[in-house]
Coordinates of C-alpha atoms in Angstrom, one line a residue:
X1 CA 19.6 -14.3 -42.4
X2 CA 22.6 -15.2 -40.3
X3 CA 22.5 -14.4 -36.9
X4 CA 25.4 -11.8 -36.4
X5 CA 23.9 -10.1 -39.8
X6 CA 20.7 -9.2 -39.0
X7 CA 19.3 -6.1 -40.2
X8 CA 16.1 -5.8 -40.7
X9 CA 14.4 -2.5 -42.1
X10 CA 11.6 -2.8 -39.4
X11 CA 14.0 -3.4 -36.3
X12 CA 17.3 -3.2 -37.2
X13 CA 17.7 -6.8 -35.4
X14 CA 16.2 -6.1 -32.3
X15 CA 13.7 -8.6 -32.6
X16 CA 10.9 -5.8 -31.5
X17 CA 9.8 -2.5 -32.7
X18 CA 8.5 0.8 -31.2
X19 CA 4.9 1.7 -31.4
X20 CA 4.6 5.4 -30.4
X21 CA 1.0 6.8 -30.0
X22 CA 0.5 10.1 -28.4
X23 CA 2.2 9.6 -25.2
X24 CA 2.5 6.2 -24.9
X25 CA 5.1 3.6 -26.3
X26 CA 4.0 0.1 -27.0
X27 CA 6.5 -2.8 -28.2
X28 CA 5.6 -5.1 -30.4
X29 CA 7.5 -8.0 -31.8
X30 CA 8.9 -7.5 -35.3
X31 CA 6.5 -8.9 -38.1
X32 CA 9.7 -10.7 -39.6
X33 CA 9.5 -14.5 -38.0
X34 CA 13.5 -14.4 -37.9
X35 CA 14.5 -11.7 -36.3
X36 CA 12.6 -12.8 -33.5
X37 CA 13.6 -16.1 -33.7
X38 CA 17.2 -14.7 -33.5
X39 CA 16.3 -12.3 -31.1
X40 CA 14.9 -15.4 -28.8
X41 CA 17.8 -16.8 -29.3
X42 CA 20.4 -14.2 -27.9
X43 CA 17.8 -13.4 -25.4
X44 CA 18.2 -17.4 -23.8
X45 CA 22.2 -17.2 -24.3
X46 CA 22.3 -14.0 -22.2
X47 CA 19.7 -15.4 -19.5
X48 CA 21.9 -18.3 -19.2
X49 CA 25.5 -16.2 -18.9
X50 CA 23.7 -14.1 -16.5
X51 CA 22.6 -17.3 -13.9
X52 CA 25.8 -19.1 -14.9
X53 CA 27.5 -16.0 -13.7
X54 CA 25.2 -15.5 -10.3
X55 CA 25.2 -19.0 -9.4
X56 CA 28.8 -18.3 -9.6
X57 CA 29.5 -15.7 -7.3
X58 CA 27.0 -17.6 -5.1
X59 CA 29.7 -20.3 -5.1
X60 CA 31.8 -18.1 -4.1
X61 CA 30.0 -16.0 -1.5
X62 CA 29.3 -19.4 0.2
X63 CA 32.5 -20.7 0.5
X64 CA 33.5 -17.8 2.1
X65 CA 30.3 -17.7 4.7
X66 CA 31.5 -21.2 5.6
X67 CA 35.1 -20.5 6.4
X68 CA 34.5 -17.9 8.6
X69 CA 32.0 -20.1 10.3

């Protein structure tokens, strides 16, 4: 399965599926190995563009704090 193609009948690509039981929802990883592999995956990449971005604007913010000072 290649990453942007992912559909799997059990998650559609999420990686996890949906466990309903009276009124309580439960998540459980897919029972397909790649799909959570893949779903890792894209899960690391986006952690990563998220700090890359916050460290960022920390940067930023800073530099900012320091020239007023």
């Amino acid at each position: 399965m290649s990453e942007e193609n992912i559909f799997c009948p059990t998650c559609r690509g999420r990686g996890v599926r949906y466990d309903y039981t009276n009124s309580t929802m439960h998540i459980m990883p897919c029972p397909n190995k790649e799909c959570r592999l893949a779903a890792q995956e894209r899960s690391k990449k986006e952690i990563k563009r998220i700090k890359n971005e916050l460290s960022k604007q920390w940067e930023v913010q800073h530099e900012e704090v320091t020239k007023v000072v």
